[in-house]
Coordinates of C-alpha atoms in Angstrom, one line a residue:
Chain A
M1 CA -6.5 -14.1 41.8
K2 CA -9.4 -15.0 39.6
A3 CA -10.3 -13.8 36.1
V4 CA -13.0 -14.9 33.6
I5 CA -12.9 -14.6 29.8
Y6 CA -15.7 -14.0 27.4
T7 CA -16.0 -13.6 23.6
P8 CA -19.0 -14.6 21.4
S9 CA -17.0 -17.7 20.2
E10 CA -16.7 -20.6 22.5
P11 CA -13.6 -22.1 20.8
I12 CA -11.9 -18.8 20.9
V13 CA -12.7 -18.5 24.6
A14 CA -11.2 -22.0 25.2
S15 CA -8.0 -21.0 23.4
W16 CA -7.7 -17.8 25.4
V17 CA -8.3 -19.6 28.7
E18 CA -5.6 -22.1 27.8
R19 CA -3.1 -19.4 26.9
M20 CA -3.9 -17.2 30.0
R21 CA -3.6 -20.2 32.4
K22 CA -0.1 -20.8 31.1
L23 CA 0.9 -17.1 31.3
L24 CA -0.5 -16.6 34.8
P25 CA -0.1 -20.0 36.5
D26 CA -0.9 -18.6 39.9
W27 CA -4.3 -17.3 38.8
S28 CA -7.6 -19.1 38.4
I29 CA -8.9 -18.5 34.9
N30 CA -12.2 -19.7 33.6
P31 CA -14.7 -19.1 30.8
L32 CA -17.1 -16.4 32.0
T33 CA -20.1 -18.5 31.2
E34 CA -18.9 -21.4 33.3
E35 CA -18.0 -19.5 36.4
D36 CA -20.2 -20.6 39.3
D37 CA -18.7 -18.5 42.1
P38 CA -19.2 -14.9 40.8
E39 CA -18.2 -13.2 44.0
S40 CA -14.7 -14.6 43.8
V41 CA -13.9 -13.1 40.4
R42 CA -11.8 -10.0 40.3
Y43 CA -11.2 -9.4 36.6
A44 CA -13.3 -9.9 33.4
V45 CA -11.5 -10.1 30.1
V46 CA -14.1 -9.6 27.3
W47 CA -14.8 -9.0 23.7
R48 CA -18.4 -7.9 23.0
P49 CA -20.0 -9.0 26.3
R50 CA -23.7 -9.4 26.5
T51 CA -25.8 -7.1 28.6
G52 CA -25.4 -8.0 32.3
D53 CA -22.4 -10.3 31.7
I54 CA -20.1 -8.0 33.7
A55 CA -22.6 -6.9 36.4
R56 CA -23.0 -10.5 37.4
F57 CA -19.6 -10.3 39.1
P58 CA -20.0 -7.9 42.1
N59 CA -16.4 -7.8 43.2
L60 CA -14.6 -6.9 39.9
K61 CA -11.5 -4.7 40.1
A62 CA -11.4 -4.1 36.4
V63 CA -12.6 -5.1 33.0
V64 CA -10.2 -5.8 30.2
S65 CA -11.3 -5.1 26.6
I66 CA -9.7 -7.6 24.1
G67 CA -9.2 -4.7 21.7
A68 CA -8.2 -1.1 21.4
G69 CA -11.8 0.2 21.6
I70 CA -14.0 0.0 24.7
D71 CA -17.3 0.9 23.0
H72 CA -18.3 -2.8 23.0
V73 CA -17.9 -2.8 26.8
L74 CA -19.7 0.5 27.3
A75 CA -22.5 -0.8 25.2
D76 CA -23.6 -3.0 28.1
A77 CA -26.3 -0.9 29.8
E78 CA -25.8 -2.7 33.1
L79 CA -22.0 -2.1 33.2
P80 CA -21.1 -0.8 36.7
R81 CA -20.0 2.8 35.7
K82 CA -17.0 3.2 37.9
L83 CA -15.3 0.0 36.9
P84 CA -11.8 0.7 35.4
I85 CA -11.5 -0.6 31.8
I86 CA -8.2 -1.7 30.5
R87 CA -7.6 -1.4 26.7
T88 CA -5.4 -3.9 24.8
V89 CA -3.0 -2.3 22.4
G90 CA -0.1 -4.1 21.0
A91 CA 2.5 -4.0 18.2
D92 CA 0.5 -6.4 16.0
L93 CA -2.6 -4.3 16.3
T94 CA -0.9 -1.1 15.2
Q95 CA 1.1 -2.9 12.5
F96 CA -2.0 -4.6 11.0
M97 CA -3.8 -1.2 11.0
R98 CA -1.1 0.7 9.3
E99 CA -0.8 -1.9 6.6
Y100 CA -4.6 -1.8 6.0
V101 CA -4.6 2.0 5.9
A102 CA -1.5 2.2 3.6
L103 CA -3.0 -0.5 1.3
H104 CA -6.4 1.2 0.9
V105 CA -5.1 4.7 0.7
L106 CA -2.7 3.6 -2.0
R107 CA -5.6 1.7 -3.8
H108 CA -7.7 4.9 -3.9
H109 CA -4.7 7.1 -4.7
R110 CA -3.6 4.9 -7.6
N111 CA -7.1 4.3 -8.8
R112 CA -7.1 0.6 -8.4
P113 CA -10.9 0.2 -8.7
Y114 CA -10.8 1.9 -12.1
Q115 CA -7.8 -0.1 -13.3
A116 CA -9.4 -3.4 -12.2
A117 CA -12.5 -2.5 -14.2
A118 CA -10.4 -1.7 -17.2
Q119 CA -8.7 -5.1 -16.9
A120 CA -12.1 -6.8 -16.7
R121 CA -12.8 -5.2 -20.1
A122 CA -9.3 -6.2 -21.4
E123 CA -8.7 -2.5 -22.0
W124 CA -5.2 -0.9 -21.9
D125 CA -6.4 2.2 -20.2
A126 CA -3.9 4.1 -18.1
V127 CA -5.2 6.8 -15.8
E128 CA -2.6 9.3 -14.8
V129 CA -2.5 10.3 -11.1
P130 CA -0.4 12.8 -9.2
P131 CA 2.5 11.5 -7.1
A132 CA 1.7 11.1 -3.4
P133 CA 3.3 14.4 -2.3
Q134 CA 0.5 16.1 -4.3
R135 CA -2.2 14.1 -2.6
R136 CA -3.7 15.3 0.7
V137 CA -4.9 12.4 2.9
G138 CA -6.4 12.9 6.3
V139 CA -6.6 10.7 9.4
M140 CA -9.4 11.3 11.9
G141 CA -8.4 9.9 15.3
L142 CA -4.8 10.1 16.4
G143 CA -4.6 7.6 19.2
N144 CA -2.2 4.6 19.0
L145 CA -3.6 3.3 15.8
G146 CA -4.3 6.7 14.1
S147 CA -1.0 8.3 14.8
F148 CA 1.0 5.3 13.6
A149 CA -1.1 5.1 10.5
A150 CA -0.7 8.8 9.8
Q151 CA 3.1 8.5 10.2
T152 CA 3.1 5.6 7.8
L153 CA 1.2 7.6 5.2
A154 CA 3.6 10.5 5.6
G155 CA 6.5 8.0 5.2
L156 CA 5.0 7.0 1.9
G157 CA 5.2 10.6 0.7
F158 CA 1.5 11.7 1.1
R159 CA 0.7 15.2 2.3
T160 CA -0.8 14.0 5.5
V161 CA -3.1 15.8 7.9
G162 CA -4.7 14.5 11.1
W163 CA -7.5 15.5 13.3
A164 CA -8.2 14.7 17.0
R165 CA -10.2 16.1 19.8
R166 CA -7.1 17.3 21.6
P167 CA -3.9 18.8 20.1
R168 CA -1.4 16.3 18.9
D169 CA 2.2 16.6 17.6
I170 CA 3.2 14.0 15.0
E171 CA 6.3 14.3 12.9
G172 CA 5.5 14.8 9.2
V173 CA 1.7 15.2 9.9
T174 CA -0.2 18.5 10.1
C175 CA -2.4 18.1 13.1
Y176 CA -5.8 19.8 13.6
S177 CA -7.8 19.6 16.8
G178 CA -11.2 20.3 18.2
S179 CA -14.5 20.7 16.5
E180 CA -13.6 24.3 15.6
N181 CA -10.9 23.1 13.2
F182 CA -12.7 20.1 11.7
D183 CA -13.7 22.0 8.6
A184 CA -10.1 23.2 8.0
F185 CA -9.0 19.5 8.3
L186 CA -11.5 18.3 5.8
E187 CA -10.9 21.1 3.2
G188 CA -8.8 19.6 0.4
T189 CA -8.6 16.2 2.0
E190 CA -8.9 13.8 -1.0
I191 CA -8.7 10.5 1.0
L192 CA -10.3 10.5 4.4
V193 CA -9.4 7.7 6.9
N194 CA -11.6 7.3 10.0
L195 CA -9.9 5.8 13.1
L196 CA -11.8 7.6 15.7
P197 CA -13.0 5.9 18.9
L198 CA -16.8 5.4 18.9
T199 CA -18.4 7.8 21.4
D200 CA -21.6 9.8 21.6
E201 CA -19.7 12.7 20.0
T202 CA -18.2 10.7 17.1
K203 CA -21.2 8.6 16.2
N204 CA -22.5 9.4 12.7
V205 CA -19.4 11.6 12.1
L206 CA -19.2 10.3 8.5
N207 CA -22.4 12.0 7.3
A208 CA -23.6 14.2 4.4
E209 CA -22.3 17.4 6.0
T210 CA -18.8 15.9 6.5
F211 CA -18.8 14.5 2.9
G212 CA -19.8 17.9 1.6
K213 CA -16.8 19.6 3.1
L214 CA -14.4 17.3 1.2
P215 CA -13.4 18.1 -2.3
K216 CA -15.8 16.5 -4.9
G217 CA -14.7 13.0 -5.8
A218 CA -13.0 12.3 -2.4
C219 CA -12.6 8.7 -1.1
I220 CA -13.3 7.5 2.4
I221 CA -12.0 4.6 4.4
N222 CA -13.7 3.5 7.6
A223 CA -11.7 1.2 9.7
A224 CA -13.0 2.3 13.1
R225 CA -16.6 1.3 13.9
G226 CA -19.8 0.9 11.8
P227 CA -21.9 3.5 13.7
H228 CA -19.4 6.2 12.7
L229 CA -21.0 6.1 9.2
V230 CA -24.5 7.2 8.2
E231 CA -25.1 4.5 5.6
E232 CA -27.8 6.3 3.6
D233 CA -25.7 9.5 3.5
L234 CA -22.8 7.5 1.9
L235 CA -25.0 5.9 -0.7
A236 CA -26.4 9.4 -1.6
A237 CA -22.9 10.9 -1.8
L238 CA -21.7 8.1 -4.1
D239 CA -24.8 8.6 -6.3
S240 CA -24.0 12.4 -6.6
G241 CA -20.3 11.8 -7.1
Q242 CA -19.4 13.9 -4.1
I243 CA -17.7 10.7 -2.8
A244 CA -16.1 8.6 -5.6
Q245 CA -15.1 5.5 -3.7
A246 CA -15.4 4.0 -0.2
T247 CA -13.6 1.2 1.6
L248 CA -15.5 -0.1 4.7
D249 CA -14.2 -2.6 7.2
V250 CA -16.8 -2.1 9.9
F251 CA -20.6 -2.0 9.8
N252 CA -23.6 -1.4 12.0
V253 CA -24.4 -5.1 11.8
E254 CA -21.5 -7.6 11.5
P255 CA -21.3 -9.9 9.6
L256 CA -22.7 -7.6 7.0
P257 CA -26.0 -9.3 6.0
P258 CA -25.9 -10.9 2.5
E259 CA -28.7 -8.7 1.2
H260 CA -27.0 -5.4 2.2
P261 CA -26.6 -3.0 -0.7
F262 CA -22.9 -2.3 0.2
W263 CA -21.8 -5.8 -1.0
K264 CA -22.6 -5.2 -4.7
H265 CA -22.1 -1.5 -4.9
P266 CA -19.5 -0.8 -7.6
A267 CA -17.9 2.1 -5.6
I268 CA -17.7 0.3 -2.3
T269 CA -15.0 -2.1 -1.2
V270 CA -16.2 -4.3 1.7
T271 CA -13.7 -6.0 3.9
P272 CA -14.9 -8.3 6.7
H273 CA -13.5 -6.5 9.8
I274 CA -9.9 -7.5 9.0
A275 CA -8.2 -4.1 9.2
S276 CA -6.5 -5.1 12.5
R277 CA -6.8 -7.9 15.0
I278 CA -5.3 -8.9 18.2
D279 CA -3.5 -12.2 17.7
A280 CA -4.3 -14.6 20.6
G281 CA -0.5 -15.2 21.0
T282 CA 0.7 -11.7 21.4
G283 CA -2.7 -10.5 22.8
S284 CA -2.7 -12.9 25.7
R285 CA 0.8 -11.9 26.6
I286 CA -0.2 -8.2 26.7
I287 CA -3.3 -8.9 28.7
A288 CA -1.5 -11.1 31.2
A289 CA 1.1 -8.4 31.7
N290 CA -1.6 -5.8 32.2
L291 CA -3.5 -7.9 34.7
D292 CA -0.3 -8.6 36.6
T293 CA 0.6 -4.9 36.7
F294 CA -2.9 -3.7 37.6
E295 CA -3.1 -6.2 40.4
K296 CA 0.3 -5.1 41.8
T297 CA 0.0 -1.3 41.2
G298 CA -3.7 -0.5 40.8
T299 CA -3.2 1.0 37.4
V300 CA -1.8 0.4 33.9
E301 CA -0.7 2.6 31.0
D302 CA -3.6 1.5 28.8
L303 CA -6.3 2.4 31.2
A304 CA -9.3 3.8 29.3
D305 CA -11.5 6.7 30.3
A306 CA -15.1 5.4 30.5
V307 CA -16.5 8.9 30.7
R308 CA -14.5 10.1 27.6
G309 CA -15.4 6.8 26.0
Y310 CA -11.9 5.6 24.9
Chain B
M1 CA 23.4 23.9 -29.5
K2 CA 20.9 21.7 -31.2
A3 CA 18.8 18.8 -29.9
V4 CA 16.0 16.7 -31.4
I5 CA 13.2 14.8 -29.6
Y6 CA 11.4 11.6 -30.4
T7 CA 8.7 9.5 -28.8
P8 CA 6.1 7.4 -30.7
S9 CA 3.4 10.0 -29.9
E10 CA 3.5 13.2 -32.0
P11 CA 1.4 15.2 -29.5
I12 CA 3.8 14.2 -26.7
V13 CA 6.8 15.2 -28.8
A14 CA 5.1 18.6 -29.4
S15 CA 4.6 19.1 -25.7
W16 CA 8.2 18.1 -24.9
V17 CA 9.6 20.4 -27.6
E18 CA 7.6 23.3 -26.3
R19 CA 8.8 22.7 -22.7
M20 CA 12.4 22.1 -23.7
R21 CA 12.5 25.3 -25.8
K22 CA 11.4 27.3 -22.7
L23 CA 13.9 25.6 -20.5
L24 CA 16.9 26.0 -22.9
P25 CA 16.1 29.2 -24.7
D26 CA 19.6 29.4 -26.3
W27 CA 19.2 25.9 -27.8
S28 CA 17.5 24.9 -31.0
I29 CA 15.1 22.1 -30.3
N30 CA 13.0 20.3 -32.9
P31 CA 11.0 17.1 -33.3
L32 CA 13.4 14.4 -34.6
T33 CA 11.2 13.5 -37.5
E34 CA 11.1 17.2 -38.7
E35 CA 14.9 17.9 -38.5
D36 CA 16.2 18.6 -42.0
D37 CA 19.8 19.3 -41.1
P38 CA 21.0 16.1 -39.4
E39 CA 24.7 17.1 -39.3
S40 CA 24.0 20.1 -37.1
V41 CA 22.3 18.0 -34.3
R42 CA 24.3 17.2 -31.2
Y43 CA 21.8 15.6 -28.9
A44 CA 18.9 13.2 -29.4
V45 CA 16.3 12.9 -26.6
V46 CA 14.3 9.7 -27.2
W47 CA 11.7 7.2 -25.9
R48 CA 11.6 4.0 -27.9
P49 CA 13.3 5.3 -31.1
R50 CA 12.9 3.3 -34.3
T51 CA 15.9 1.5 -35.9
G52 CA 18.1 4.0 -37.5
D53 CA 16.5 7.0 -35.9
I54 CA 19.7 7.9 -34.0
A55 CA 22.3 6.8 -36.6
R56 CA 20.8 9.4 -38.9
F57 CA 22.6 12.1 -36.9
P58 CA 26.3 11.7 -37.5
N59 CA 27.6 14.3 -35.1
L60 CA 25.7 13.4 -31.9
K61 CA 27.5 13.9 -28.5
A62 CA 25.0 11.9 -26.5
V63 CA 21.6 10.3 -26.5
V64 CA 19.1 11.0 -23.7
S65 CA 16.7 8.2 -22.7
I66 CA 13.4 9.7 -21.5
G67 CA 13.3 7.0 -18.8
A68 CA 15.4 5.2 -16.2
G69 CA 16.0 2.2 -18.6
I70 CA 18.2 2.4 -21.7
D71 CA 17.1 -1.0 -23.2
H72 CA 14.7 0.8 -25.6
V73 CA 17.7 2.8 -26.9
L74 CA 20.0 -0.2 -27.1
A75 CA 17.3 -2.1 -29.0
D76 CA 18.2 0.0 -32.1
A77 CA 20.6 -2.3 -34.0
E78 CA 22.1 0.7 -35.8
L79 CA 22.8 2.7 -32.7
P80 CA 26.4 3.9 -32.8
R81 CA 27.9 1.8 -30.0
K82 CA 30.2 4.4 -28.4
L83 CA 27.6 7.1 -28.0
P84 CA 27.1 8.1 -24.4
I85 CA 23.6 7.5 -23.1
I86 CA 22.1 9.7 -20.4
R87 CA 19.4 8.1 -18.2
T88 CA 16.6 10.2 -16.8
V89 CA 15.9 9.6 -13.1
G90 CA 13.9 12.0 -11.0
A91 CA 12.1 12.2 -7.8
D92 CA 8.7 11.5 -9.4
L93 CA 9.9 8.4 -11.1
T94 CA 11.2 6.8 -7.8
Q95 CA 8.1 8.1 -5.9
F96 CA 5.7 6.6 -8.4
M97 CA 7.5 3.3 -8.4
R98 CA 7.7 3.0 -4.6
E99 CA 4.0 3.7 -4.4
Y100 CA 3.3 1.0 -7.0
V101 CA 5.5 -1.6 -5.3
A102 CA 4.1 -0.8 -1.8
L103 CA 0.5 -1.0 -3.1
H104 CA 0.9 -4.3 -4.9
V105 CA 3.1 -6.0 -2.2
L106 CA 0.4 -5.0 0.3
R107 CA -2.3 -6.3 -2.0
H108 CA -0.7 -9.7 -2.1
H109 CA 0.3 -9.6 1.5
R110 CA -3.2 -8.9 2.7
N111 CA -4.8 -11.2 0.2
R112 CA -6.8 -8.5 -1.7
P113 CA -7.6 -10.8 -4.7
Y114 CA -9.2 -13.3 -2.3
Q115 CA -11.1 -10.7 -0.3
A116 CA -12.4 -9.0 -3.5
A117 CA -13.7 -12.4 -4.7
A118 CA -15.4 -13.0 -1.4
Q119 CA -17.1 -9.6 -1.7
A120 CA -18.3 -10.5 -5.2
R121 CA -20.0 -13.5 -3.5
A122 CA -21.3 -11.3 -0.7
E123 CA -19.5 -13.6 1.7
W124 CA -18.1 -12.4 5.1
D125 CA -14.9 -14.4 4.8
A126 CA -11.9 -13.1 6.7
V127 CA -8.6 -14.7 5.9
E128 CA -6.0 -14.2 8.5
V129 CA -2.5 -13.2 7.4
P130 CA 0.6 -12.7 9.4
P131 CA 1.8 -9.1 10.1
A132 CA 4.4 -7.7 7.7
P133 CA 7.4 -8.4 10.0
Q134 CA 6.7 -12.1 9.5
R135 CA 6.5 -11.8 5.7
R136 CA 9.6 -11.9 3.6
V137 CA 9.6 -9.8 0.4
G138 CA 12.4 -9.6 -2.1
V139 CA 13.3 -6.9 -4.6
M140 CA 15.5 -7.9 -7.5
G141 CA 17.4 -4.9 -8.9
L142 CA 18.7 -2.3 -6.5
G143 CA 19.3 0.8 -8.6
N144 CA 17.6 4.1 -8.0
L145 CA 14.1 2.6 -8.3
G146 CA 14.8 -0.8 -6.6
S147 CA 16.7 0.6 -3.6
F148 CA 14.0 3.2 -2.8
A149 CA 11.3 0.6 -3.2
A150 CA 13.1 -1.8 -0.9
Q151 CA 13.5 0.9 1.7
T152 CA 9.8 1.7 1.5
L153 CA 8.9 -2.0 2.1
A154 CA 11.2 -2.2 5.0
G155 CA 9.6 1.0 6.3
L156 CA 6.2 -0.7 6.2
G157 CA 7.6 -3.4 8.4
F158 CA 8.3 -6.2 5.9
R159 CA 11.2 -8.5 6.3
T160 CA 12.9 -7.1 3.2
V161 CA 15.7 -8.7 1.1
G162 CA 17.3 -7.4 -2.1
W163 CA 19.4 -8.8 -4.8
A164 CA 21.6 -7.1 -7.3
R165 CA 24.6 -8.0 -9.5
R166 CA 27.0 -6.0 -7.3
P167 CA 27.0 -5.7 -3.5
R168 CA 24.7 -3.0 -2.1
D169 CA 24.2 -1.7 1.4
I170 CA 20.7 -0.4 2.1
E171 CA 19.5 0.3 5.6
G172 CA 16.9 -2.2 6.8
V173 CA 17.3 -4.4 3.8
T174 CA 19.3 -7.7 3.7
C175 CA 21.2 -7.5 0.4
Y176 CA 22.4 -10.4 -1.7
S177 CA 24.6 -10.0 -4.7
G178 CA 25.9 -12.0 -7.7
S179 CA 24.5 -15.1 -9.4
E180 CA 26.0 -17.3 -6.6
N181 CA 23.7 -15.8 -4.0
F182 CA 20.5 -15.7 -6.1
D183 CA 19.1 -19.0 -4.7
A184 CA 19.7 -17.7 -1.1
F185 CA 17.8 -14.5 -2.0
L186 CA 14.9 -16.5 -3.4
E187 CA 14.6 -19.0 -0.6
G188 CA 11.7 -18.1 1.7
T189 CA 10.8 -15.0 -0.4
E190 CA 7.0 -15.0 -0.4
I191 CA 6.5 -11.9 -2.6
L192 CA 9.1 -11.2 -5.3
V193 CA 9.4 -7.8 -7.0
N194 CA 11.4 -7.4 -10.2
L195 CA 13.0 -4.1 -10.9
L196 CA 16.0 -5.3 -12.8
P197 CA 17.3 -3.5 -15.8
L198 CA 16.7 -5.4 -19.0
T199 CA 20.0 -6.9 -20.3
D200 CA 21.1 -10.1 -22.0
E201 CA 21.8 -11.5 -18.5
T202 CA 18.5 -10.6 -17.0
K203 CA 16.2 -11.4 -19.9
N204 CA 13.9 -14.4 -19.0
V205 CA 15.0 -14.2 -15.3
L206 CA 11.4 -14.8 -14.2
N207 CA 11.2 -18.4 -15.4
A208 CA 10.2 -21.9 -14.1
E209 CA 13.5 -22.4 -12.4
T210 CA 13.3 -19.1 -10.5
F211 CA 9.7 -19.8 -9.5
G212 CA 10.6 -23.2 -8.3
K213 CA 13.1 -21.8 -5.8
L214 CA 10.4 -19.6 -4.1
P215 CA 8.2 -21.1 -1.5
K216 CA 5.0 -22.7 -2.9
G217 CA 2.3 -20.1 -3.2
A218 CA 4.6 -17.1 -3.7
C219 CA 3.5 -14.0 -5.5
I220 CA 5.4 -12.1 -8.2
I221 CA 5.3 -8.5 -9.3
N222 CA 7.0 -7.4 -12.5
A223 CA 7.4 -3.7 -12.9
A224 CA 10.6 -3.7 -14.9
R225 CA 10.3 -5.0 -18.5
G226 CA 8.1 -7.6 -20.3
P227 CA 11.0 -9.7 -21.6
H228 CA 12.1 -10.4 -18.0
L229 CA 9.2 -12.8 -17.8
V230 CA 8.8 -16.2 -19.6
E231 CA 5.0 -15.9 -20.1
E232 CA 4.3 -19.7 -20.5
D233 CA 6.4 -20.5 -17.4
L234 CA 4.2 -18.1 -15.4
L235 CA 1.0 -19.7 -16.6
A236 CA 2.3 -23.2 -15.8
A237 CA 3.4 -22.0 -12.3
L238 CA 0.0 -20.5 -11.7
D239 CA -1.7 -23.7 -12.8
S240 CA 0.4 -25.8 -10.5
G241 CA 0.0 -23.4 -7.5
Q242 CA 3.7 -22.8 -7.2
I243 CA 2.9 -19.2 -7.9
A244 CA -0.4 -18.0 -6.3
Q245 CA -0.8 -14.6 -7.8
A246 CA 1.1 -12.3 -10.2
T247 CA 0.9 -8.5 -10.8
L248 CA 2.3 -7.5 -14.2
D249 CA 2.8 -3.9 -15.4
V250 CA 5.0 -4.6 -18.4
F251 CA 4.7 -7.0 -21.3
N252 CA 6.5 -8.3 -24.4
V253 CA 4.0 -6.5 -26.5
E254 CA 2.5 -3.3 -25.3
P255 CA -0.4 -2.4 -25.2
L256 CA -1.1 -6.0 -24.2
P257 CA -3.3 -7.4 -27.1
P258 CA -7.0 -7.8 -26.2
E259 CA -6.9 -11.6 -26.8
H260 CA -3.9 -12.2 -24.5
P261 CA -4.7 -14.8 -21.8
F262 CA -3.2 -12.6 -19.0
W263 CA -6.2 -10.2 -19.2
K264 CA -8.8 -12.7 -18.0
H265 CA -6.6 -14.9 -15.8
P266 CA -8.1 -15.0 -12.3
A267 CA -4.6 -15.0 -10.6
I268 CA -3.1 -12.2 -12.7
T269 CA -3.4 -8.5 -12.1
V270 CA -2.7 -6.5 -15.3
T271 CA -1.8 -2.9 -15.1
P272 CA -1.1 -0.8 -18.3
H273 CA 2.5 0.2 -17.7
I274 CA 1.6 2.7 -15.1
A275 CA 4.0 1.7 -12.2
S276 CA 6.1 4.8 -12.8
R277 CA 6.3 7.5 -15.4
I278 CA 8.3 10.6 -16.1
D279 CA 6.0 13.6 -15.9
A280 CA 6.7 16.0 -18.8
G281 CA 7.0 18.9 -16.3
T282 CA 9.6 17.5 -14.0
G283 CA 11.1 15.3 -16.7
S284 CA 11.9 18.1 -19.0
R285 CA 13.5 20.1 -16.2
I286 CA 15.8 17.1 -15.4
I287 CA 16.7 16.5 -19.0
A288 CA 17.4 20.2 -19.6
A289 CA 19.7 20.3 -16.6
N290 CA 21.5 17.1 -17.8
L291 CA 21.9 18.5 -21.3
D292 CA 23.3 21.7 -20.0
T293 CA 25.7 19.9 -17.6
F294 CA 26.8 17.4 -20.3
E295 CA 27.4 20.2 -22.8
K296 CA 29.5 22.1 -20.2
T297 CA 31.4 19.3 -18.5
G298 CA 31.3 16.3 -20.9
T299 CA 29.5 14.1 -18.3
V300 CA 26.6 13.8 -16.0
E301 CA 25.8 11.7 -12.9
D302 CA 23.1 9.6 -14.7
L303 CA 25.4 8.4 -17.5
A304 CA 24.5 4.9 -18.4
D305 CA 26.9 2.1 -19.3
A306 CA 25.9 0.8 -22.7
V307 CA 28.1 -2.3 -22.4
R308 CA 26.6 -3.2 -19.0
G309 CA 23.2 -2.3 -20.4
Y310 CA 22.0 0.1 -17.7

């Protein structure tokens, strides 16, 4: 069985090829860009493929996304539409994400930006905050990453609410679903965390209208995808005070260009897409197992829905 | 029954007196400094009393510390040594502390100081860190605050160890006890959290020798008392790189004087004694209940041991 691997970084591709060859010794595994017999390839394992990268292989059985999202695969306009897409979700990915969400929710909850500024002025200036059980935090998107993150926030004592397209049941989390309940979810949510998949429906969801439904002075955390956020709406909401602080891990253009206004904005924390990552070690084991299972059974648990978009 | 209240802030005393009078309507409750019939007073409720403040009342049945620690009461050289001391521990106090510990352990774990500096340079510079289950964090002091904080860290996925004078059993936490196991506790601990009570034994425990037993590049968090830390040893350990980062909430002199080197040190996070606090609302209810119980039964659950020091 033959698979090819692509990421935008050649050294990373080399390291994945090496690992996958060891994990699947009976398979033939090559860098996508070096494969000279496209008809023989059955699987493409990719992160951010370029347009046409996948269509070049006419006999694929499935595409594997090196990540929980599949938006970077669907972005390829020439992607054969009926091709199954396998997501990659592992313990590390959910663990890294819940750490990131807990850290940044706690930072905003305990007013770290203000306390850091007070330290810079050498000022002993304590700001009182309520305890977490009096703070309502909301997580949009309750898939693998979102539901684990919401549970973690509830475990820290926060009054935690969640929102997803379809009804969910998560212990300790008040779950809202559907567009008809979006306003009720936002009402009173002081810290809003976005972990939605990027689809046509969720694009631009972090916009002026959404911000206006949060209580004045709310904070937002975007750890999903850059296009979820309308950048100019955020800047305006920070100017007006409707949003007090934002932490952003993802951007329309990554790396965020050096001249972008987010870098120096006093109310924006920029992190370089580090909320979560798939470690090559554990990630390659998960993908090898998924390829083996898909080849033997024709399906896997983490099969994405290309029409739904996640 | 008569009680007096003292804190260094007159407006805070006034607010406590008002609350306590409502909670204990049959009692007579006055500011300590305004009481003109000392022989009639049976209880003194205090935060950081001045030398002689308590001895002035010859017929006290007990002193109440407005806080979990009693070191600020024992610091009074004229304190009658056999007087029972009642600690004040409530849900808010432990909740605030576990939030603070979780926040700052996560900050060090996820390298926030480095990422914040990268943002200031507008540099997209991601530093990879291991997931929490590969990070060993240690909590010294496993009383109410410490054991709850350690459980919270374990809940976040950290490999959590604890150390206390006497053996403890906390789910998810590997507990060490006694001075003979202190080195084993420190070995491999990458983030060290101090929540010990301040006693003659624990004073200066954060010193060069302790730092030297941690792995190179460890981080420390002191949320207990300033005198636990030998300030010059910390500065030397930061210079040598033995300690990479420190977060300090408590100091020998508070407020930390504006000229103190900690304020501007690039590897030190200063917070103005905000890790935890007793809210006047919940705190007054806990103290009123403790006074009522002590008056009726002669004891309470949160009785401190003045000889032991906590």
